[in-house]
Each structure stands twice: as C-alpha cells, then as structure tokens.
Amino acid sequence: MAIDFIDLKAQQARLRPQIDSAIAAVLDHGQYILGPEVKQFESELARFGQAEHVLGCANGTDALLLPMMAWEMPRGAAVFCPSFTYCATVEVIALLGGVPIYVDIDRDTYNMCPDGLSKAIEGVKAEGKYTPWGVITVDLFGQSADYDRLAPIAREHGLKLIADSAQAFGTTLNGKQPLDYADVATTSFFPAKPLGCYGDGGAVLTNNAEHLRIMRSVHMHGSGRDKYDNVRVGLNSRLDSIQAAILLQKLSIFEEEITLRNKIAQRYIDGLKSNTLRVPSVLKGVISTWAQFTIEVPDPDSFGAAMREKGIPTARYYPKPVHKQTAYQDHPIGAGGLANTEDAMTKVIALPMHPYLDEDTQDMIIETAKSTL
Ligand SMILES: *Cc1c(COP(=O)(O)O)cnc(C)c1O
C-alpha cells in the first residue's frame, strides 16, 4: 500500500455522503456565486477563528491582497516579510508596487525572528530610502508566529500587521488566534492546507467592520452601492458556493483533525528524537495545526531519495527561499541578514502528515527515517 504525503482520500471517504449532499444542495438552488453557503461558512469560520468578521475569497493569495488594497498601501511602501515562506507572501507586496524587505527566521520555529524584524525596521528607517508601512508574518508549517514579541514591534513603529495564516488556520498562542495580535489574518483553502477545499479558496479574518466593508467592495470589482457602481479598482475574488458548501462539512471535523495531527506529531517527535535528526520545536504556549512535520537532516536530498526508494514520500519546504527566486532576488535583505534562512534551507525536509496516518504507518515512517540516516 502506497503511503501518501497528504492523504485527502481518507478524509473524503469519511465525509463523502455529507459532501455529496452539500454539493447537490448548491446545484438545486443554483446560486453558484455568493449563495447561502458562503455566508454560513463565513460566520462559522469567524466563530472558529474568534473573529468578528470573515470574508471568503478566491484563494489565499487574494486574501493577502484584499486587506492591502483596502488600506490603499502606497507604492514604494516597505513591507517586512520572511523569505522562508511560499512565494505568495512576497508576491502580493511586489504586485502592489511595494518593496518587500526580507527578515530572517527564528532558527527553532522557522517563524519570523523578532530581533531580525527590529533590525530590519531600524535599518530601513536609518537608510531613509523607503517608508516602512507593514509587516506580513507567516504562521509557517501550522505554527503561530511569536506574536507576543512581534506585534509590539509592529505597533511601536506604527506598522500594519498582517498574519499570513495560509498554513495555520486554527493555530493558537496562549489560547489566542493570530488575529488577536494582528490587524488582519488570512488563510488559504488550497486542497493540501489543513483546512482545504476541492479547488481554490481563501478567507480574510478581521475585527474591523469598516475594513471589512472596503474589502468586500474590493473583492467584487470595487463595487459601490451596487454592482453597476464602481468606486475603486478591485478584484474578482469570491469564494464559490460549492467550495463553501464543502468547507462547511470539513470545518465540522476540523477541531478533531487538529487534535489527531497533534497526536501524530507528538508520536513522531518521541520516536524520531536522536543526535543525527532534528525534530520540530513548538513555541511555548502554541498549539500547531501541523500543516507540515519538518525535520532536519544533514543531506535532505539524498535522505529524501532513500526514503522514496522505501516507499515513503517526503517534500522540501523550502530548499530555495523567496529571496533566491528569479522573480524576487532583487528585493532588499533586512539589516539583520538571512543567516538562519540560509542554514535552514539546506537541512529541512518534511515527512508525511495528515490526520488519518495510522500508528503502524507512523512507526514504519519513524523506523525507516532512523535507519536511513
Ligand atoms: C499556500 C500559501 C499562500 C497562498 O495560498 P493560495 O490559496 O495558494 O493562493 C500564501 N501564503 C502561504 C504561507 C502559503 O503557504
């Protein structure tokens, strides 16, 4: 039996009858755009995410664009972000004419390093070429960033704080969601994310009704009083009714799935701990959603090849961080440098992780990983 890196079929087998009837209900009422499921899902996601408001949108990338467009981020604005992330975090800054300033990660959690952020902001201010505008933190691999330290830095400098929680919707830090610390939090429902749909989807979470009102306009071509009144340049970025219907079913078991992922992660950690292999560290007070279980080994490419030969898939996030990518290599590196990013990228490799990984398979993966080293 082949092992999946992320097994979407197991969850589907569990939910298939409910999902079939949820999709059938959309086909019956025919409101494919902004049907009743969208509103219902937005309110249930808001409840789960401890947010006053949620706006569904077309994907996790647009979920970042919408708040930035609604705030009318000026061209040339400096936005501090990690390089050790998926390209979309940086893409949205560049797309809107901003200047991404790369900030290093904490070497244990892979999330933005607070000291690195301070240094980068001071550096940009001292140089005087760009005006600091905002910070996009990423809750990488399912784990909340260190908002107790990051949020005060953003606040002290008067910067917007956007939590890119595309990989980590549901993560908490001392019982609080990233939105508790940030001006806005975003997520993605790309199928492989912990809460994924069957296509593209995303959402923005906010506690600010006025910001929500403008984002709602932006996500419908900048509409004003009605759709024939266009008051700003916007996007066409809505969450489909069918995807909302599917997500409602998946959200109903999401809490349980987070618990299952945490059990598996703990078993992995207990079984894998050794001198030659580094297991993930979780910040004190954080509950991770374990989008990825990332270990570190001296030679991840040959480790991955050997694992594949023994039937175990692995994936590397991120062997080539954003600042090394052709499209993004010219943006400034913050004053603190990127030493941790450059080190982590040569060692990280992720093992199969999903809520339906049974104990025998976990044990097999643990034993194979250890013997491969
Ligand atoms: C997946 C992801 C996104 C983008 O989400 P899409 O739905 O694919 O547009 C943004 N940021 C991070 C950190 C991601 O992992």
Coordinates of C-alpha atoms and ligand atoms in Angstrom, one line a residue:
M1 CA 0.0 0.0 0.0
A2 CA 1.4 3.3 -1.1
I3 CA 1.8 6.0 1.6
D4 CA 0.5 9.5 0.7
F5 CA 2.4 12.6 1.8
I6 CA -1.0 14.1 2.5
D7 CA -3.9 11.7 2.2
L8 CA -7.0 13.6 1.1
K9 CA -8.8 10.4 0.2
A10 CA -9.2 9.2 3.8
Q11 CA -10.9 12.4 4.8
Q12 CA -13.1 12.2 1.7
A13 CA -14.2 8.7 2.5
R14 CA -15.3 9.8 5.9
L15 CA -17.2 12.9 4.7
R16 CA -18.3 11.8 1.2
P17 CA -22.1 11.4 1.8
Q18 CA -22.3 14.8 3.5
I19 CA -20.2 16.5 0.8
D20 CA -22.3 14.9 -1.9
S21 CA -25.5 16.3 -0.5
A22 CA -23.9 19.7 0.2
I23 CA -22.9 19.9 -3.4
A24 CA -26.3 18.7 -4.6
A25 CA -28.0 21.4 -2.5
V26 CA -26.0 24.1 -4.4
L27 CA -26.9 22.5 -7.7
D28 CA -30.5 22.6 -6.6
H29 CA -30.7 26.2 -5.6
G30 CA -28.4 27.4 -8.3
Q31 CA -26.8 30.3 -6.5
Y32 CA -23.3 29.4 -7.6
I33 CA -21.9 32.9 -6.7
L34 CA -22.4 34.2 -3.1
G35 CA -25.0 31.6 -2.3
P36 CA -26.3 31.0 1.2
E37 CA -23.4 28.6 2.0
V38 CA -20.9 31.4 1.6
K39 CA -22.5 33.5 4.3
Q40 CA -23.0 30.5 6.6
F41 CA -19.4 29.4 6.2
E42 CA -18.1 32.9 6.8
S43 CA -20.0 33.0 10.1
E44 CA -18.9 29.6 11.2
L45 CA -15.3 30.2 10.3
A46 CA -15.5 33.5 12.2
R47 CA -16.7 31.6 15.3
F48 CA -13.9 29.0 15.0
G49 CA -11.3 31.7 14.4
Q50 CA -12.5 34.0 17.2
A51 CA -13.0 36.8 14.6
E52 CA -15.8 39.3 14.4
H53 CA -15.9 39.1 10.6
V54 CA -14.8 36.8 7.8
L55 CA -14.7 37.5 4.1
G56 CA -14.4 34.5 1.8
C57 CA -12.4 35.0 -1.3
A58 CA -10.9 33.1 -4.3
N59 CA -7.6 31.9 -2.8
G60 CA -5.1 32.6 0.0
T61 CA -3.1 35.0 -2.2
D62 CA -6.1 37.2 -2.8
A63 CA -6.8 37.0 0.9
L64 CA -3.5 38.9 1.4
L65 CA -4.1 41.3 -1.5
L66 CA -7.6 42.3 -0.3
P67 CA -6.7 44.0 3.1
M68 CA -3.6 45.6 1.5
M69 CA -5.7 47.0 -1.4
A70 CA -8.4 48.1 1.1
W71 CA -5.8 50.0 3.1
E72 CA -4.6 51.6 -0.2
M73 CA -1.0 50.6 0.5
P74 CA 1.1 53.3 -1.2
R75 CA 3.5 52.3 -4.0
G76 CA 7.1 52.1 -2.7
A77 CA 6.0 51.2 0.8
A78 CA 8.4 48.9 2.7
V79 CA 6.7 45.7 3.9
F80 CA 8.7 43.4 6.1
C81 CA 8.3 39.7 5.4
P82 CA 10.1 36.4 5.7
S83 CA 11.9 34.8 2.8
F84 CA 11.4 31.3 4.2
T85 CA 7.8 31.0 3.0
Y86 CA 5.7 30.3 0.0
C87 CA 6.3 32.9 -2.7
A88 CA 2.7 34.3 -2.4
T89 CA 3.6 36.2 0.8
V90 CA 6.2 38.2 -1.1
E91 CA 4.3 38.3 -4.4
V92 CA 1.4 40.4 -3.1
I93 CA 3.8 43.1 -1.9
A94 CA 5.6 43.3 -5.2
L95 CA 2.3 43.1 -7.2
L96 CA 1.0 46.2 -5.4
G97 CA 4.2 48.1 -6.0
G98 CA 5.6 47.8 -2.5
V99 CA 9.1 46.9 -1.5
P100 CA 9.5 43.5 0.3
I101 CA 12.2 43.7 2.9
Y102 CA 13.3 40.2 3.9
V103 CA 13.5 39.3 7.6
D104 CA 15.3 36.3 9.0
I105 CA 13.6 33.4 10.8
D106 CA 14.0 32.1 14.3
R107 CA 16.2 29.0 13.9
D108 CA 14.0 26.8 16.1
T109 CA 10.5 27.6 14.9
Y110 CA 11.1 28.9 11.3
N111 CA 8.9 31.8 12.0
M112 CA 9.9 35.5 11.8
C113 CA 12.6 36.4 14.2
P114 CA 11.6 39.4 16.4
D115 CA 15.1 40.7 16.7
G116 CA 15.5 40.4 12.9
L117 CA 12.3 42.4 12.4
S118 CA 13.6 45.2 14.8
K119 CA 16.9 45.3 13.0
A120 CA 15.3 45.4 9.5
I121 CA 12.9 48.3 10.5
E122 CA 15.7 50.3 12.1
G123 CA 17.8 49.7 9.0
V124 CA 15.2 50.9 6.6
K125 CA 14.5 54.0 8.8
A126 CA 18.2 54.8 9.0
E127 CA 18.7 54.5 5.3
G128 CA 15.6 56.6 4.6
K129 CA 15.0 55.3 1.0
Y130 CA 11.7 53.6 1.8
T131 CA 8.9 54.3 4.2
P132 CA 8.0 51.3 6.5
W133 CA 4.3 50.5 6.1
G134 CA 3.6 47.0 7.3
V135 CA 4.7 43.5 8.3
I136 CA 3.5 40.2 6.9
T137 CA 4.2 37.4 9.4
V138 CA 3.7 33.8 8.3
D139 CA 2.5 31.1 10.7
L140 CA 4.7 28.6 9.0
F141 CA 4.0 24.8 8.8
G142 CA 0.9 25.3 11.1
Q143 CA 2.6 27.1 13.9
S144 CA 1.6 30.6 15.2
A145 CA 4.4 33.1 14.9
D146 CA 5.8 34.7 18.1
Y147 CA 3.1 37.5 18.2
D148 CA 3.8 38.3 21.9
R149 CA 7.1 39.7 20.6
L150 CA 6.3 40.6 17.0
A151 CA 3.1 42.5 17.5
P152 CA 4.6 45.1 19.9
I153 CA 7.4 45.8 17.4
A154 CA 4.9 46.4 14.6
R155 CA 2.8 48.6 16.9
E156 CA 5.8 50.6 18.2
H157 CA 6.7 51.6 14.6
G158 CA 3.1 52.2 13.6
L159 CA 3.1 49.4 11.0
K160 CA 0.2 47.3 9.8
L161 CA 0.4 43.7 10.9
I162 CA -0.9 41.0 8.5
A163 CA -0.9 37.4 9.7
D164 CA -0.5 35.1 6.7
S165 CA -2.0 32.0 8.3
A166 CA -2.5 30.1 5.0
Q167 CA -0.8 27.1 6.5
A168 CA -2.1 27.5 10.0
F169 CA -5.7 28.5 10.4
G170 CA -6.7 27.2 13.9
T171 CA -3.3 27.7 15.5
T172 CA -3.3 29.4 18.9
L173 CA -0.7 31.2 21.0
N174 CA -1.7 31.2 24.7
G175 CA -5.3 30.3 23.6
K176 CA -5.4 33.3 21.2
Q177 CA -5.6 33.3 17.4
P178 CA -3.1 35.3 15.3
L179 CA -5.9 37.8 14.6
D180 CA -5.9 38.7 18.3
Y181 CA -2.5 40.2 17.7
A182 CA -2.6 41.3 14.1
D183 CA -4.7 43.9 12.2
V184 CA -5.9 41.1 9.9
A185 CA -5.3 37.4 9.4
T186 CA -5.7 35.5 6.2
T187 CA -5.9 31.8 5.2
S188 CA -6.0 29.5 2.2
F189 CA -8.2 26.6 1.4
F190 CA -5.9 25.1 -1.2
P191 CA -6.6 21.4 -1.0
A192 CA -3.4 20.4 0.8
K193 CA -3.7 23.0 3.6
P194 CA -5.0 21.7 6.9
L195 CA -8.5 23.2 6.1
G196 CA -8.7 22.7 2.4
C197 CA -11.5 22.7 -0.2
Y198 CA -11.7 20.9 -3.6
G199 CA -10.3 23.7 -5.6
D200 CA -9.0 27.2 -4.7
G201 CA -10.4 29.3 -1.9
G202 CA -9.3 31.7 0.8
A203 CA -10.6 34.0 3.6
V204 CA -9.7 37.1 5.5
L205 CA -10.4 37.5 9.2
T206 CA -10.9 40.9 10.8
N207 CA -12.4 42.6 13.8
N208 CA -12.7 45.9 12.0
A209 CA -16.2 46.4 10.4
E210 CA -15.0 49.4 8.3
H211 CA -12.1 47.5 6.8
L212 CA -14.4 44.6 6.1
R213 CA -16.8 46.9 4.2
I214 CA -14.0 48.1 1.9
M215 CA -12.5 44.6 1.4
R216 CA -16.0 43.4 0.5
S217 CA -16.1 46.1 -2.2
V218 CA -12.6 45.2 -3.4
H219 CA -13.5 41.5 -3.7
M220 CA -16.3 42.5 -6.1
H221 CA -14.6 44.7 -8.6
G222 CA -14.6 47.7 -6.2
S223 CA -18.3 47.9 -6.3
G224 CA -20.1 50.8 -4.5
R225 CA -23.9 50.9 -4.0
D226 CA -24.5 48.1 -6.4
K227 CA -22.6 46.1 -9.0
Y228 CA -23.1 48.8 -11.6
D229 CA -21.4 51.4 -9.4
N230 CA -17.6 51.0 -9.3
V231 CA -15.9 53.2 -6.7
R232 CA -12.4 51.7 -6.6
V233 CA -10.2 49.4 -8.6
G234 CA -10.8 45.9 -7.2
L235 CA -10.6 42.2 -8.0
N236 CA -13.0 39.4 -8.9
S237 CA -12.2 37.3 -5.9
R238 CA -15.1 35.4 -4.3
L239 CA -15.4 32.1 -2.6
D240 CA -17.6 29.7 -4.7
S241 CA -20.8 28.5 -3.1
I242 CA -19.8 24.9 -3.9
Q243 CA -16.4 25.4 -2.1
A244 CA -18.2 27.0 0.9
A245 CA -20.6 24.0 1.0
I246 CA -17.6 21.6 1.0
L247 CA -15.8 23.6 3.6
L248 CA -18.8 23.7 6.0
Q249 CA -18.6 19.9 6.1
K250 CA -14.8 19.9 6.6
L251 CA -15.0 22.6 9.3
S252 CA -17.3 20.4 11.3
I253 CA -14.5 17.9 11.9
F254 CA -11.6 20.3 11.9
E255 CA -11.1 20.6 15.6
E256 CA -10.9 16.8 15.9
E257 CA -8.4 16.7 13.0
I258 CA -6.2 19.3 14.7
T259 CA -6.1 17.0 17.8
L260 CA -5.3 14.0 15.6
R261 CA -2.5 15.9 13.9
N262 CA -1.1 16.9 17.3
K263 CA -1.1 13.2 18.5
I264 CA 0.8 12.1 15.4
A265 CA 3.3 15.0 15.7
Q266 CA 4.0 14.0 19.3
R267 CA 4.4 10.4 18.4
Y268 CA 6.8 11.4 15.6
I269 CA 8.8 13.6 17.9
D270 CA 9.1 10.9 20.6
G271 CA 10.0 8.3 18.1
L272 CA 12.5 10.3 16.0
K273 CA 14.4 12.3 18.6
S274 CA 18.1 11.5 18.0
N275 CA 21.5 13.0 17.7
T276 CA 21.5 13.0 13.9
L277 CA 18.0 14.2 13.2
R278 CA 16.3 17.4 14.4
V279 CA 12.6 17.3 15.2
P280 CA 10.4 20.4 15.1
S281 CA 10.2 22.8 18.1
V282 CA 6.9 24.4 19.1
L283 CA 7.0 27.7 20.8
K284 CA 5.8 27.6 24.4
G285 CA 2.0 28.2 24.6
V286 CA 1.4 27.4 20.9
I287 CA -0.9 24.7 19.5
S288 CA 0.1 24.0 16.0
T289 CA -2.1 22.7 13.2
W290 CA 0.9 20.7 11.8
A291 CA 0.5 21.6 8.2
Q292 CA 3.9 20.1 7.8
F293 CA 6.1 17.9 10.0
T294 CA 9.6 19.3 9.2
I295 CA 12.7 17.6 10.3
E296 CA 16.3 18.5 9.7
V297 CA 19.0 16.1 8.4
P298 CA 22.5 16.8 7.1
D299 CA 21.7 15.9 3.4
P300 CA 18.0 16.2 2.8
D301 CA 18.1 15.4 -0.9
S302 CA 19.8 12.1 -0.5
F303 CA 17.7 11.3 2.6
G304 CA 14.5 12.1 0.5
A305 CA 15.7 9.9 -2.4
A306 CA 16.4 7.0 0.0
M307 CA 13.1 7.4 1.7
R308 CA 11.3 7.4 -1.7
E309 CA 13.0 4.1 -2.5
K310 CA 11.5 2.6 0.6
G311 CA 8.1 3.9 -0.4
I312 CA 7.9 7.0 1.8
P313 CA 7.2 10.3 0.2
T314 CA 8.9 13.5 1.5
A315 CA 8.8 17.1 0.5
R316 CA 11.2 20.0 0.9
Y317 CA 9.9 23.4 2.2
Y318 CA 11.9 25.4 1.2
P319 CA 15.1 24.5 -0.5
K320 CA 15.1 27.8 -2.4
P321 CA 13.6 30.5 -0.2
V322 CA 11.9 33.5 -1.9
H323 CA 15.0 35.8 -1.9
K324 CA 16.7 33.2 -4.1
Q325 CA 14.0 33.1 -6.7
T326 CA 14.5 34.8 -10.1
A327 CA 11.4 37.0 -9.7
Y328 CA 12.2 38.1 -6.1
Q329 CA 16.0 38.0 -5.8
D330 CA 16.5 41.8 -6.2
H331 CA 14.5 42.9 -3.2
P332 CA 16.4 44.2 -0.2
I333 CA 17.5 41.9 2.7
G334 CA 16.8 43.4 6.1
A335 CA 19.7 44.7 8.2
G336 CA 19.8 41.5 10.3
G337 CA 20.7 39.4 7.3
L338 CA 19.3 35.9 6.5
A339 CA 21.8 33.6 8.1
N340 CA 19.1 31.3 9.7
T341 CA 17.1 31.1 6.4
E342 CA 20.3 30.2 4.5
D343 CA 21.1 27.5 7.0
A344 CA 17.6 26.0 7.4
M345 CA 17.1 25.7 3.6
T346 CA 20.0 23.2 3.3
K347 CA 18.6 20.9 6.0
V348 CA 14.8 20.9 6.1
I349 CA 12.7 18.0 4.8
A350 CA 9.0 17.2 5.7
L351 CA 7.6 13.8 6.4
P352 CA 4.0 12.6 5.6
M353 CA 1.5 14.4 7.8
H354 CA -2.3 14.2 7.8
P355 CA -4.9 13.4 10.4
Y356 CA -5.5 9.8 9.1
L357 CA -1.9 8.5 9.4
D358 CA -2.4 5.3 11.4
E359 CA 0.1 4.2 14.1
D360 CA 1.6 1.3 12.1
T361 CA 2.4 3.6 9.2
Q362 CA 3.8 6.2 11.6
D363 CA 6.0 3.6 13.2
M364 CA 7.1 2.4 9.8
I365 CA 8.0 6.0 8.8
I366 CA 9.9 6.6 12.1
E367 CA 11.9 3.4 11.7
T368 CA 12.7 4.0 8.1
A369 CA 13.8 7.6 8.7
K370 CA 16.1 6.4 11.5
S371 CA 17.6 3.6 9.6
T372 CA 18.0 5.8 6.5
L373 CA 20.3 8.2 8.4
Ligands
LIG1 C1 -0.5 28.5 0.3 C2 0.1 29.8 0.8 C3 -0.4 31.0 0.3 C4 -1.3 31.2 -0.9 O1 -2.5 30.5 -0.8 P1 -3.2 30.1 -2.2 O2 -4.6 29.7 -1.8 O3 -2.4 29.0 -2.9 O4 -3.2 31.4 -3.1 C5 0.1 32.2 0.9 N1 1.0 32.1 1.9 C6 1.4 30.9 2.4 C7 2.4 31.0 3.5 C8 1.0 29.7 1.9 O5 1.5 28.6 2.3

